[in-house]
């Protein structure tokens, strides 16, 4: 097991031990790729949702939010293309009996080559020192150029085969590249087959195909089918956006990596409707706005990167992903797509209803274009959690695990701790707690030695601990301890709330 894998395992067990994430139905041995959020997990998740909702709906006068139902008319998914084309190519390894997404096996292979390129760059940077020119090196070094050509060729072939649904060729590619099962090392593969990712069930009590409904695989379609409702009732003018946070369901073939790929997950999506012809301007705008949103979390910039799509889906004319460096490498966290008028047009056709915008300036009606930003809430949670998880050895040789969650997202904002359980300190502490709890989610804790209580708060990422001691009774001051630096300051009780609220500000 390498360091990253080991670290990832520790993060998963920490998340469980400290009430962030539990396997679903654990007493029945869990349900594959389904998870429950615990008492601290739900707080962190809600805080992320609020941060997104604020930055979309509250800060933009031309964006409104909705909350559409999970069940939708089955024709919605016919129109959107999900019934016919929301498939993944799957492949089984005959020896390990493990199932994989064929395209992901090839993509992982390409990522390995990419890692080799990065290694070459690092080596060269060390060798040449200050005179190193990375751009030139990437363009001229023979080994790197060969690696890059190899990636380009594989990627061309993979995406052409995916588009043409040429599964035999994807299988041939896996064989030619000698890709082995990551678990067993075996190259004994089945053929590649198609697999639709939508879950279905029956509406009402009659079990026949006419009542078949799907659990939505994305929240976006709930926005498209409500385009006219929102536009008319809100008297919205282009450009304007509709945002939504909600559950989505996908019967993922391979659902590993904890909450990165789940079968039930949450998305935060925003569809921004624009005048045809203006989509690239808005695509660029949202691409950078979204990156800015991520960077406000205080996680180093080097953890994020754009991955512009060279091969576009049939409905898109521009697309990029924001990738994050998870413990298992750079992976998609958010997608930003310019989806043209594909969705509204399709719903127009299938519903036989006119879905257009009347432009008061040009006196013309047209189907707007749309730029979509779509981010996984659970993946954002994982990004924050995996970055925040820190093991530290302190000056006295002891160790602590601390979650360095951005304070404004922390589940508990302050812990109120009487130094001892006597001499009137708990009563004084309770008074402070009763005042503070109207401003923030706080926690009162009087059990165990103060050091252990600090550790417990570090482990759930509480940014501030307020300690009430004997001096408090004399002069109404307390100590406030900051989580990351562990520095303690003596402050007056009256100033606690102000000091905390200042530190919880986000620099948008
Ligand atoms: P991937 O290629 O990783 O399967 P995708 O391209 O299918 O993702 P989109 O359809 O663009 O994903 O969905 C938008 C966002 O929803 C993704 O960027 C991701 O953050 C999140 N998401 C998608 N599928 C899952 C899942 N199974 N579990 C958790 N989050 C998901």
Short mmCIF file of C-alpha atoms and ligand atoms in Angstrom, two decimals:
data_model
loop_
_atom_site.label_atom_id
_atom_site.label_comp_id
_atom_site.label_asym_id
_atom_site.label_seq_id
_atom_site.Cartn_x
_atom_site.Cartn_y
_atom_site.Cartn_z
CA UNK A 1 0.00 0.00 0.00
CA UNK A 2 1.50 3.38 -0.91
CA UNK A 3 1.36 6.47 1.29
CA UNK A 4 -1.63 7.99 -0.44
CA UNK A 5 -3.68 4.81 -0.20
CA UNK A 6 -2.77 4.50 3.43
CA UNK A 7 -3.72 8.10 4.06
CA UNK A 8 -7.03 7.63 2.25
CA UNK A 9 -7.85 4.63 4.44
CA UNK A 10 -7.15 6.71 7.53
CA UNK A 11 -9.45 9.47 6.26
CA UNK A 12 -12.27 6.97 5.71
CA UNK A 13 -11.95 5.49 9.17
CA UNK A 14 -11.62 8.93 10.75
CA UNK A 15 -14.82 10.01 8.97
CA UNK A 16 -16.62 7.06 10.53
CA UNK A 17 -15.09 7.23 13.99
CA UNK A 18 -15.91 10.92 14.36
CA UNK A 19 -19.47 10.89 13.03
CA UNK A 20 -18.99 12.32 9.53
CA UNK A 21 -19.82 9.39 7.24
CA UNK A 22 -21.15 5.90 7.93
CA UNK A 23 -21.68 3.05 5.48
CA UNK A 24 -25.41 2.77 4.77
CA UNK A 25 -27.31 0.08 6.76
CA UNK A 26 -24.06 -0.90 8.41
CA UNK A 27 -25.63 -3.35 10.86
CA UNK A 28 -26.62 -5.38 7.77
CA UNK A 29 -23.04 -5.16 6.44
CA UNK A 30 -23.67 -2.03 4.39
CA UNK A 31 -24.96 -1.37 0.90
CA UNK A 32 -22.44 -1.01 -1.86
CA UNK A 33 -21.59 2.61 -2.74
CA UNK A 34 -24.30 4.10 -0.51
CA UNK A 35 -23.36 6.16 2.53
CA UNK A 36 -25.04 8.04 5.37
CA UNK A 37 -23.85 11.37 6.70
CA UNK A 38 -23.53 11.49 10.47
CA UNK A 39 -23.98 14.30 12.96
CA UNK A 40 -20.91 16.29 11.87
CA UNK A 41 -21.06 15.19 8.23
CA UNK A 42 -24.50 16.67 7.76
CA UNK A 43 -23.34 20.01 9.19
CA UNK A 44 -20.33 20.18 6.87
CA UNK A 45 -22.51 19.18 3.93
CA UNK A 46 -25.13 21.82 4.75
CA UNK A 47 -22.42 24.46 5.10
CA UNK A 48 -21.03 23.58 1.66
CA UNK A 49 -24.54 23.78 0.20
CA UNK A 50 -25.06 27.18 1.81
CA UNK A 51 -21.76 28.46 0.48
CA UNK A 52 -22.73 27.37 -3.04
CA UNK A 53 -26.31 28.64 -2.81
CA UNK A 54 -25.16 32.01 -1.50
CA UNK A 55 -22.57 32.48 -4.19
CA UNK A 56 -25.05 31.51 -6.91
CA UNK A 57 -28.50 32.67 -5.86
CA UNK A 58 -27.83 35.39 -3.29
CA UNK A 59 -24.90 37.10 -5.04
CA UNK A 60 -26.37 37.08 -8.54
CA UNK A 61 -29.55 39.04 -9.07
CA UNK A 62 -30.27 37.10 -12.25
CA UNK A 63 -30.03 33.59 -10.73
CA UNK A 64 -32.92 31.98 -8.86
CA UNK A 65 -33.20 28.57 -7.25
CA UNK A 66 -35.74 25.77 -7.48
CA UNK A 67 -36.30 22.37 -5.92
CA UNK A 68 -37.83 19.95 -8.41
CA UNK A 69 -39.04 16.42 -7.69
CA UNK A 70 -36.83 13.37 -8.07
CA UNK A 71 -39.47 11.52 -10.10
CA UNK A 72 -40.23 13.01 -13.48
CA UNK A 73 -42.34 12.03 -16.47
CA UNK A 74 -40.54 9.14 -18.25
CA UNK A 75 -40.57 11.13 -21.49
CA UNK A 76 -38.12 13.58 -19.89
CA UNK A 77 -35.43 10.93 -20.00
CA UNK A 78 -36.32 9.93 -23.54
CA UNK A 79 -35.96 13.56 -24.64
CA UNK A 80 -32.72 14.11 -22.74
CA UNK A 81 -31.16 11.05 -24.34
CA UNK A 82 -30.67 9.18 -21.07
CA UNK A 83 -32.91 6.23 -21.98
CA UNK A 84 -30.98 5.53 -25.17
CA UNK A 85 -27.52 6.77 -24.40
CA UNK A 86 -26.79 7.03 -20.68
CA UNK A 87 -24.65 3.94 -20.84
CA UNK A 88 -21.21 3.00 -19.70
CA UNK A 89 -19.09 0.32 -21.31
CA UNK A 90 -18.34 -2.40 -18.78
CA UNK A 91 -15.86 -5.23 -18.71
CA UNK A 92 -15.27 -8.06 -16.23
CA UNK A 93 -12.04 -9.68 -15.26
CA UNK A 94 -12.61 -13.42 -15.40
CA UNK A 95 -10.06 -14.22 -12.72
CA UNK A 96 -10.74 -11.60 -10.05
CA UNK A 97 -14.47 -11.45 -10.96
CA UNK A 98 -14.17 -7.68 -10.62
CA UNK A 99 -16.15 -5.37 -12.86
CA UNK A 100 -14.67 -2.23 -14.42
CA UNK A 101 -15.62 0.61 -16.70
CA UNK A 102 -13.67 -0.14 -19.85
CA UNK A 103 -13.08 3.55 -20.63
CA UNK A 104 -11.79 4.20 -17.10
CA UNK A 105 -9.27 1.38 -17.39
CA UNK A 106 -7.86 3.08 -20.49
CA UNK A 107 -8.03 6.54 -18.91
CA UNK A 108 -6.10 5.30 -15.87
CA UNK A 109 -3.49 3.89 -18.23
CA UNK A 110 -3.13 7.32 -19.86
CA UNK A 111 -2.89 8.97 -16.44
CA UNK A 112 0.01 6.66 -15.61
CA UNK A 113 1.86 7.89 -18.69
CA UNK A 114 1.04 11.42 -17.62
CA UNK A 115 2.60 10.75 -14.22
CA UNK A 116 5.75 9.59 -16.00
CA UNK A 117 5.86 12.92 -17.85
CA UNK A 118 5.55 14.80 -14.54
CA UNK A 119 8.42 12.73 -13.13
CA UNK A 120 10.62 13.63 -16.11
CA UNK A 121 9.81 17.30 -15.56
CA UNK A 122 10.70 17.10 -11.88
CA UNK A 123 13.97 15.34 -12.64
CA UNK A 124 14.92 17.87 -15.28
CA UNK A 125 13.96 20.83 -13.09
CA UNK A 126 16.32 19.50 -10.43
CA UNK A 127 19.11 18.91 -12.95
CA UNK A 128 18.92 22.30 -14.70
CA UNK A 129 18.08 24.41 -11.66
CA UNK A 130 17.10 28.02 -12.35
CA UNK A 131 17.74 27.85 -16.07
CA UNK A 132 15.04 25.19 -16.51
CA UNK A 133 12.40 26.10 -19.07
CA UNK A 134 9.47 23.73 -18.54
CA UNK A 135 7.57 24.72 -21.67
CA UNK A 136 10.56 24.11 -23.90
CA UNK A 137 11.37 20.85 -22.14
CA UNK A 138 7.82 19.57 -22.67
CA UNK A 139 7.98 20.46 -26.35
CA UNK A 140 11.42 19.07 -27.13
CA UNK A 141 12.46 16.26 -24.79
CA UNK A 142 12.30 13.10 -26.88
CA UNK A 143 10.98 10.82 -24.14
CA UNK A 144 8.29 13.32 -23.11
CA UNK A 145 7.22 13.93 -26.70
CA UNK A 146 6.89 10.17 -27.23
CA UNK A 147 4.77 9.85 -24.09
CA UNK A 148 2.56 12.72 -25.22
CA UNK A 149 2.08 11.20 -28.69
CA UNK A 150 1.14 7.92 -27.10
CA UNK A 151 -1.51 9.61 -24.94
CA UNK A 152 -2.93 11.50 -27.92
CA UNK A 153 -3.19 8.34 -30.01
CA UNK A 154 -4.83 6.30 -27.27
CA UNK A 155 -7.25 9.06 -26.40
CA UNK A 156 -8.27 9.59 -30.05
CA UNK A 157 -8.96 5.92 -30.47
CA UNK A 158 -10.82 5.57 -27.18
CA UNK A 159 -13.15 8.52 -27.73
CA UNK A 160 -13.87 7.65 -31.35
CA UNK A 161 -14.75 4.10 -30.33
CA UNK A 162 -16.93 5.36 -27.48
CA UNK A 163 -18.78 7.70 -29.80
CA UNK A 164 -19.30 5.01 -32.42
CA UNK A 165 -20.18 2.49 -29.72
CA UNK A 166 -17.44 0.29 -31.14
CA UNK A 167 -16.97 -1.92 -28.08
CA UNK A 168 -14.92 -4.51 -29.89
CA UNK A 169 -12.30 -1.86 -30.52
CA UNK A 170 -12.23 -0.75 -26.88
CA UNK A 171 -11.62 -4.39 -25.95
CA UNK A 172 -8.89 -4.57 -28.62
CA UNK A 173 -7.30 -1.42 -27.17
CA UNK A 174 -7.28 -2.90 -23.65
CA UNK A 175 -5.62 -6.04 -25.04
CA UNK A 176 -3.07 -4.11 -27.11
CA UNK A 177 -2.07 -1.91 -24.17
CA UNK A 178 -1.85 -5.05 -22.05
CA UNK A 179 -3.93 -3.47 -19.33
CA UNK A 180 -4.17 -5.76 -16.33
CA UNK A 181 -6.78 -5.98 -13.59
CA UNK A 182 -5.48 -3.69 -10.82
CA UNK A 183 -6.48 -6.28 -8.22
CA UNK A 184 -5.38 -9.62 -9.67
CA UNK A 185 -2.89 -8.48 -12.29
CA UNK A 186 -4.70 -10.76 -14.76
CA UNK A 187 -5.37 -9.85 -18.41
CA UNK A 188 -8.17 -12.36 -18.79
CA UNK A 189 -11.05 -10.04 -19.80
CA UNK A 190 -14.63 -10.57 -21.00
CA UNK A 191 -15.99 -8.63 -23.97
CA UNK A 192 -17.02 -5.01 -23.40
CA UNK A 193 -20.79 -4.55 -22.92
CA UNK A 194 -23.20 -1.61 -22.60
CA UNK A 195 -24.87 -0.86 -19.29
CA UNK A 196 -27.61 1.76 -18.68
CA UNK A 197 -26.98 3.67 -15.48
CA UNK A 198 -30.53 4.72 -14.63
CA UNK A 199 -32.46 3.11 -11.78
CA UNK A 200 -36.12 2.46 -12.52
CA UNK A 201 -39.18 1.66 -10.47
CA UNK A 202 -42.99 1.66 -10.89
CA UNK A 203 -45.26 4.51 -10.10
CA UNK A 204 -48.48 3.48 -8.35
CA UNK A 205 -49.46 -0.08 -7.63
CA UNK A 206 -49.70 -1.62 -11.10
CA UNK A 207 -46.57 -3.35 -12.20
CA UNK A 208 -46.31 -2.87 -15.93
CA UNK A 209 -44.08 -0.96 -18.26
CA UNK A 210 -46.44 1.97 -18.76
CA UNK A 211 -45.86 3.03 -15.15
CA UNK A 212 -42.10 2.76 -15.29
CA UNK A 213 -40.36 5.83 -13.88
CA UNK A 214 -36.71 6.59 -13.34
CA UNK A 215 -34.84 7.99 -10.39
CA UNK A 216 -33.26 11.10 -11.88
CA UNK A 217 -29.60 10.60 -12.84
CA UNK A 218 -29.01 14.38 -12.77
CA UNK A 219 -30.88 17.37 -11.38
CA UNK A 220 -30.47 19.45 -14.55
CA UNK A 221 -33.56 18.13 -16.37
CA UNK A 222 -35.79 19.40 -13.54
CA UNK A 223 -34.47 22.86 -14.41
CA UNK A 224 -34.99 22.53 -18.17
CA UNK A 225 -38.60 21.36 -17.89
CA UNK A 226 -39.31 24.30 -15.56
CA UNK A 227 -37.64 26.86 -17.80
CA UNK A 228 -40.92 28.50 -18.87
CA UNK A 229 -42.50 28.33 -15.41
CA UNK A 230 -39.57 30.18 -13.83
CA UNK A 231 -39.03 32.58 -16.72
CA UNK A 232 -42.69 33.64 -16.80
CA UNK A 233 -43.44 33.67 -13.07
CA UNK A 234 -40.17 35.47 -12.28
CA UNK A 235 -40.32 37.74 -15.36
CA UNK A 236 -36.73 36.71 -16.03
CA UNK A 237 -34.78 38.25 -18.92
CA UNK A 238 -31.82 36.64 -20.64
CA UNK A 239 -29.19 36.03 -19.50
CA UNK A 240 -30.48 34.36 -16.34
CA UNK A 241 -29.78 31.23 -14.35
CA UNK A 242 -31.70 28.58 -12.43
CA UNK A 243 -29.89 26.75 -9.64
CA UNK A 244 -30.78 23.57 -7.86
CA UNK A 245 -29.31 21.26 -5.22
CA UNK A 246 -30.61 17.72 -4.98
CA UNK A 247 -30.18 13.99 -5.06
CA UNK A 248 -29.25 12.08 -8.20
CA UNK A 249 -29.01 8.33 -8.70
CA UNK A 250 -26.74 6.32 -10.96
CA UNK A 251 -26.24 2.59 -11.01
CA UNK A 252 -22.49 3.00 -11.35
CA UNK A 253 -20.66 -0.06 -12.63
CA UNK A 254 -17.68 0.46 -10.44
CA UNK A 255 -18.42 2.36 -7.30
CA UNK A 256 -15.25 2.46 -5.28
CA UNK A 257 -13.31 5.28 -3.72
CA UNK A 258 -15.69 6.01 -0.87
CA UNK A 259 -18.01 8.97 -1.52
CA UNK A 260 -16.25 9.88 -4.78
CA UNK A 261 -18.50 7.60 -6.83
CA UNK A 262 -21.77 6.67 -5.20
CA UNK A 263 -25.05 5.26 -6.43
CA UNK A 264 -27.04 7.90 -4.57
CA UNK A 265 -25.38 11.30 -4.41
CA UNK A 266 -26.07 15.02 -4.47
CA UNK A 267 -25.44 17.56 -7.18
CA UNK A 268 -25.41 21.35 -7.18
CA UNK A 269 -26.26 22.46 -10.69
CA UNK A 270 -26.87 25.81 -12.32
CA UNK A 271 -28.19 26.29 -15.85
CA UNK A 272 -27.43 29.74 -17.24
CA UNK A 273 -29.64 30.64 -20.21
CA UNK A 274 -28.15 32.99 -22.77
CA UNK A 275 -28.76 34.44 -26.19
CA UNK A 276 -27.45 32.13 -28.95
CA UNK A 277 -24.03 33.37 -30.00
CA UNK A 278 -23.14 34.60 -26.50
CA UNK A 279 -22.48 31.16 -25.07
CA UNK A 280 -18.67 31.20 -25.32
CA UNK A 281 -18.45 34.50 -23.46
CA UNK A 282 -20.57 33.04 -20.64
CA UNK A 283 -18.83 29.71 -20.76
CA UNK A 284 -15.52 31.48 -20.05
CA UNK A 285 -17.12 33.63 -17.40
CA UNK A 286 -18.50 30.65 -15.49
CA UNK A 287 -15.36 28.59 -15.98
CA UNK A 288 -13.35 31.20 -14.10
CA UNK A 289 -16.04 32.09 -11.60
CA UNK A 290 -16.33 28.48 -10.56
CA UNK A 291 -12.58 28.08 -10.15
CA UNK A 292 -12.60 31.22 -8.00
CA UNK A 293 -15.29 29.67 -5.81
CA UNK A 294 -13.11 26.63 -5.18
CA UNK A 295 -10.06 28.72 -4.44
CA UNK A 296 -11.87 30.76 -1.79
CA UNK A 297 -11.73 27.62 0.36
CA UNK A 298 -8.07 28.32 1.06
CA UNK A 299 -6.89 25.00 -0.36
CA UNK A 300 -3.65 25.54 -2.38
CA UNK A 301 -4.16 26.39 -6.05
CA UNK A 302 -1.92 23.50 -7.06
CA UNK A 303 -4.66 21.07 -5.96
CA UNK A 304 -6.94 22.25 -8.77
CA UNK A 305 -6.65 22.16 -12.51
CA UNK A 306 -8.84 22.55 -15.58
CA UNK A 307 -9.25 19.68 -17.94
CA UNK A 308 -10.63 21.07 -21.20
CA UNK A 309 -12.45 18.46 -23.25
CA UNK A 310 -11.06 17.91 -26.70
CA UNK A 311 -13.75 15.45 -27.60
CA UNK A 312 -17.15 17.00 -26.99
CA UNK A 313 -20.47 15.31 -26.30
CA UNK A 314 -22.89 15.70 -29.21
CA UNK A 315 -24.91 18.38 -27.38
CA UNK A 316 -21.95 20.53 -26.28
CA UNK A 317 -19.82 23.10 -28.08
CA UNK A 318 -17.38 23.69 -25.20
CA UNK A 319 -16.65 21.76 -22.02
CA UNK A 320 -14.17 21.71 -19.21
CA UNK A 321 -13.82 19.91 -15.89
CA UNK A 322 -12.40 21.32 -12.70
CA UNK A 323 -10.27 18.51 -11.35
CA UNK A 324 -9.06 18.14 -7.79
CA UNK A 325 -6.09 16.18 -6.55
CA UNK A 326 -7.81 13.56 -4.40
CA UNK A 327 -5.66 11.04 -2.48
CA UNK A 328 -6.04 8.79 -5.54
CA UNK A 329 -4.98 11.44 -8.06
CA UNK A 330 -6.53 14.28 -10.08
CA UNK A 331 -10.20 13.55 -10.78
CA UNK A 332 -13.30 15.46 -11.87
CA UNK A 333 -14.96 17.55 -9.21
CA UNK A 334 -17.12 19.81 -11.37
CA UNK A 335 -18.12 20.02 -15.02
CA UNK A 336 -18.78 23.25 -16.93
CA UNK A 337 -20.53 22.65 -20.24
CA UNK A 338 -21.87 24.84 -22.99
CA UNK A 339 -24.88 22.68 -23.93
CA UNK A 340 -26.23 24.80 -26.82
CA UNK A 341 -30.04 24.58 -27.20
CA UNK A 342 -29.95 20.78 -27.12
CA UNK A 343 -32.06 20.19 -24.01
CA UNK A 344 -34.73 22.85 -24.49
CA UNK A 345 -35.09 21.86 -28.14
CA UNK A 346 -35.46 18.21 -27.26
CA UNK A 347 -38.16 18.98 -24.68
CA UNK A 348 -39.90 21.20 -27.21
CA UNK A 349 -39.98 18.32 -29.64
CA UNK A 350 -41.05 15.61 -27.21
CA UNK A 351 -43.65 17.67 -25.33
CA UNK A 352 -45.03 19.50 -28.37
CA UNK A 353 -44.91 22.71 -26.37
CA UNK A 354 -43.14 25.85 -27.44
CA UNK A 355 -40.21 26.48 -25.08
CA UNK A 356 -38.84 29.83 -26.20
CA UNK A 357 -37.88 33.22 -24.96
CA UNK A 358 -39.42 36.35 -26.43
CA UNK A 359 -36.67 38.91 -26.74
CA UNK A 360 -38.26 42.34 -26.17
CA UNK A 361 -35.34 44.10 -27.87
CA UNK A 362 -35.31 42.21 -31.14
CA UNK A 363 -39.02 41.25 -30.93
CA UNK A 364 -38.05 37.70 -31.78
CA UNK A 365 -38.67 34.38 -30.09
CA UNK A 366 -35.91 31.82 -29.87
CA UNK A 367 -34.71 28.82 -27.90
CA UNK A 368 -31.97 30.06 -25.56
CA UNK A 369 -28.56 28.45 -25.32
CA UNK A 370 -27.38 27.24 -21.96
CA UNK A 371 -24.13 27.07 -20.00
CA UNK A 372 -24.18 24.53 -17.20
CA UNK A 373 -22.10 24.33 -14.04
CA UNK A 374 -22.49 20.98 -12.32
CA UNK A 375 -20.66 20.07 -9.15
CA UNK A 376 -20.88 17.00 -6.96
CA UNK A 377 -21.63 17.91 -3.36
CA UNK A 378 -20.17 14.67 -2.01
CA UNK A 379 -17.02 15.05 -4.09
CA UNK A 380 -16.60 18.58 -2.74
CA UNK A 381 -17.04 17.16 0.75
CA UNK A 382 -14.35 14.56 0.02
CA UNK A 383 -12.01 17.18 -1.43
CA UNK A 384 -12.31 19.32 1.70
CA UNK A 385 -12.10 16.38 4.09
CA UNK A 386 -9.07 14.82 2.42
CA UNK A 387 -7.22 18.12 2.32
CA UNK A 388 -8.19 18.97 5.90
CA UNK A 389 -7.05 15.69 7.42
CA UNK A 390 -3.67 16.36 9.08
CA UNK A 391 -1.52 14.34 11.44
CA UNK A 392 0.85 16.40 13.54
CA UNK A 393 3.59 15.69 16.03
CA UNK A 394 3.63 18.40 18.66
CA UNK A 395 6.61 19.97 20.47
CA UNK A 396 6.11 17.70 23.48
CA UNK A 397 6.30 14.63 21.22
CA UNK A 398 2.58 13.85 21.43
CA UNK A 399 0.50 13.45 18.27
CA UNK A 400 -2.77 14.94 17.18
CA UNK A 401 -5.14 14.50 14.25
CA UNK A 402 -6.68 17.77 13.22
CA UNK A 403 -9.22 18.54 10.50
CA UNK A 404 -8.17 21.88 9.06
CA UNK A 405 -11.58 22.55 7.54
CA UNK A 406 -12.08 26.18 6.41
CA UNK A 407 -13.60 27.67 9.61
CA UNK A 408 -16.76 28.92 7.87
CA UNK A 409 -17.54 25.34 6.83
CA UNK A 410 -16.65 23.61 10.11
CA UNK A 411 -19.52 21.60 11.63
CA UNK A 412 -19.06 23.10 15.10
CA UNK A 413 -17.80 26.67 15.29
CA UNK A 414 -16.86 26.81 18.96
CA UNK A 415 -16.57 24.47 21.91
CA UNK A 416 -17.35 25.78 25.36
CA UNK A 417 -15.21 24.06 27.98
CA UNK A 418 -15.19 24.64 31.75
CA UNK A 419 -11.66 23.86 32.95
CA UNK A 420 -12.95 21.73 35.84
CA UNK A 421 -16.35 20.32 36.73
CA UNK A 422 -16.66 22.25 39.99
CA UNK A 423 -16.27 25.66 41.69
CA UNK A 424 -19.12 27.18 39.64
CA UNK A 425 -17.23 26.89 36.32
CA UNK A 426 -19.82 24.66 34.60
CA UNK A 427 -22.59 27.12 35.50
CA UNK A 428 -20.60 30.03 34.10
CA UNK A 429 -19.76 28.04 30.98
CA UNK A 430 -23.43 27.12 30.47
CA UNK A 431 -24.34 30.82 30.53
CA UNK A 432 -21.80 31.53 27.78
CA UNK A 433 -23.02 28.52 25.78
CA UNK A 434 -26.65 29.66 26.07
CA UNK A 435 -25.69 33.03 24.59
CA UNK A 436 -23.39 31.79 21.84
CA UNK A 437 -25.69 29.07 20.55
CA UNK A 438 -27.98 31.64 18.97
CA UNK A 439 -25.13 32.75 16.70
CA UNK A 440 -23.35 29.49 15.90
CA UNK A 441 -23.54 25.76 16.34
CA UNK A 442 -21.52 25.27 19.52
CA UNK A 443 -20.71 22.30 21.69
CA UNK A 444 -20.53 22.14 25.47
CA UNK A 445 -18.08 19.59 26.89
CA UNK A 446 -17.01 19.14 30.50
CA UNK A 447 -15.85 15.52 30.41
CA UNK A 448 -12.15 14.48 30.69
CA UNK A 449 -9.00 16.54 31.01
CA UNK A 450 -8.88 19.76 28.98
CA UNK A 451 -6.13 18.41 26.68
CA UNK A 452 -8.29 15.47 25.63
CA UNK A 453 -11.23 17.77 25.00
CA UNK A 454 -9.06 19.96 22.76
CA UNK A 455 -8.05 16.84 20.79
CA UNK A 456 -11.68 15.81 20.34
CA UNK A 457 -12.48 19.24 18.92
CA UNK A 458 -9.38 19.17 16.68
CA UNK A 459 -10.53 15.84 15.29
CA UNK A 460 -13.88 17.29 14.14
CA UNK A 461 -12.35 20.53 12.91
CA UNK A 462 -13.78 22.98 15.48
CA UNK A 463 -11.91 26.24 14.87
CA UNK A 464 -12.26 27.71 18.38
CA UNK A 465 -12.28 26.39 21.94
CA UNK A 466 -13.44 28.72 24.70
CA UNK A 467 -12.12 27.73 28.11
CA UNK A 468 -13.70 28.98 31.32
CA UNK A 469 -11.35 28.93 34.32
CA UNK A 470 -11.18 30.40 37.81
CA UNK A 471 -10.05 33.76 36.51
CA UNK A 472 -13.25 33.93 34.46
CA UNK A 473 -15.22 34.17 37.69
CA UNK A 474 -13.10 37.12 38.78
CA UNK A 475 -12.83 39.24 35.63
CA UNK A 476 -15.20 37.81 33.00
CA UNK A 477 -12.41 36.77 30.67
CA UNK A 478 -11.91 33.40 28.98
CA UNK A 479 -9.20 31.85 26.84
CA UNK A 480 -9.87 31.30 23.16
CA UNK A 481 -7.76 28.64 21.48
CA UNK A 482 -7.31 28.60 17.73
CA UNK A 483 -7.35 25.13 16.15
CA UNK A 484 -4.47 25.29 13.65
CA UNK A 485 -1.90 27.31 15.59
CA UNK A 486 -3.15 26.07 19.00
CA UNK A 487 -2.43 29.61 20.25
CA UNK A 488 -4.44 30.79 23.22
CA UNK A 489 -5.49 34.32 23.95
CA UNK A 490 -7.29 35.84 26.90
CA UNK A 491 -10.34 37.81 25.86
CA UNK A 492 -13.42 39.23 27.52
CA UNK A 493 -16.66 37.25 27.36
CA UNK A 494 -18.41 40.12 25.59
CA UNK A 495 -16.00 39.97 22.67
CA UNK A 496 -16.23 36.18 21.96
CA UNK A 497 -18.99 36.42 19.41
CA UNK A 498 -17.36 39.25 17.45
CA UNK A 499 -13.96 37.57 17.37
CA UNK A 500 -15.42 34.31 16.09
CA UNK A 501 -17.63 35.94 13.48
CA UNK A 502 -14.65 37.90 12.09
CA UNK A 503 -12.70 34.68 11.68
CA UNK A 504 -15.61 32.97 9.94
CA UNK A 505 -15.74 35.46 7.10
CA UNK A 506 -15.17 34.17 3.56
CA UNK A 507 -13.08 36.25 1.18
CA UNK A 508 -15.25 35.96 -1.91
P1 LIG B 1 -17.57 10.81 -13.97
O1 LIG B 1 -16.91 10.96 -15.31
O2 LIG B 1 -16.64 10.91 -12.81
O3 LIG B 1 -18.50 9.64 -13.90
P2 LIG B 1 -19.57 12.54 -14.95
O4 LIG B 1 -18.82 13.28 -16.02
O5 LIG B 1 -20.47 11.43 -15.33
O6 LIG B 1 -18.56 12.05 -13.81
P3 LIG B 1 -21.47 14.60 -14.61
O7 LIG B 1 -22.55 13.87 -15.27
O8 LIG B 1 -20.81 15.73 -15.34
O9 LIG B 1 -20.36 13.58 -14.09
O10 LIG B 1 -22.00 15.10 -13.19
C1 LIG B 1 -21.61 16.32 -12.60
C2 LIG B 1 -20.92 16.13 -11.27
O11 LIG B 1 -21.66 15.24 -10.43
C3 LIG B 1 -19.54 15.48 -11.37
O12 LIG B 1 -18.55 16.44 -11.66
C4 LIG B 1 -19.37 14.87 -10.01
O13 LIG B 1 -18.85 15.82 -9.09
C5 LIG B 1 -20.78 14.51 -9.60
N1 LIG B 1 -21.00 13.06 -9.77
C6 LIG B 1 -21.29 12.40 -10.91
N2 LIG B 1 -21.44 11.09 -10.68
C7 LIG B 1 -21.24 10.91 -9.34
C8 LIG B 1 -21.28 9.77 -8.49
N3 LIG B 1 -21.57 8.57 -8.95
N4 LIG B 1 -21.02 9.96 -7.17
C9 LIG B 1 -20.74 11.18 -6.68
N5 LIG B 1 -20.71 12.28 -7.44
C10 LIG B 1 -20.95 12.17 -8.76
#
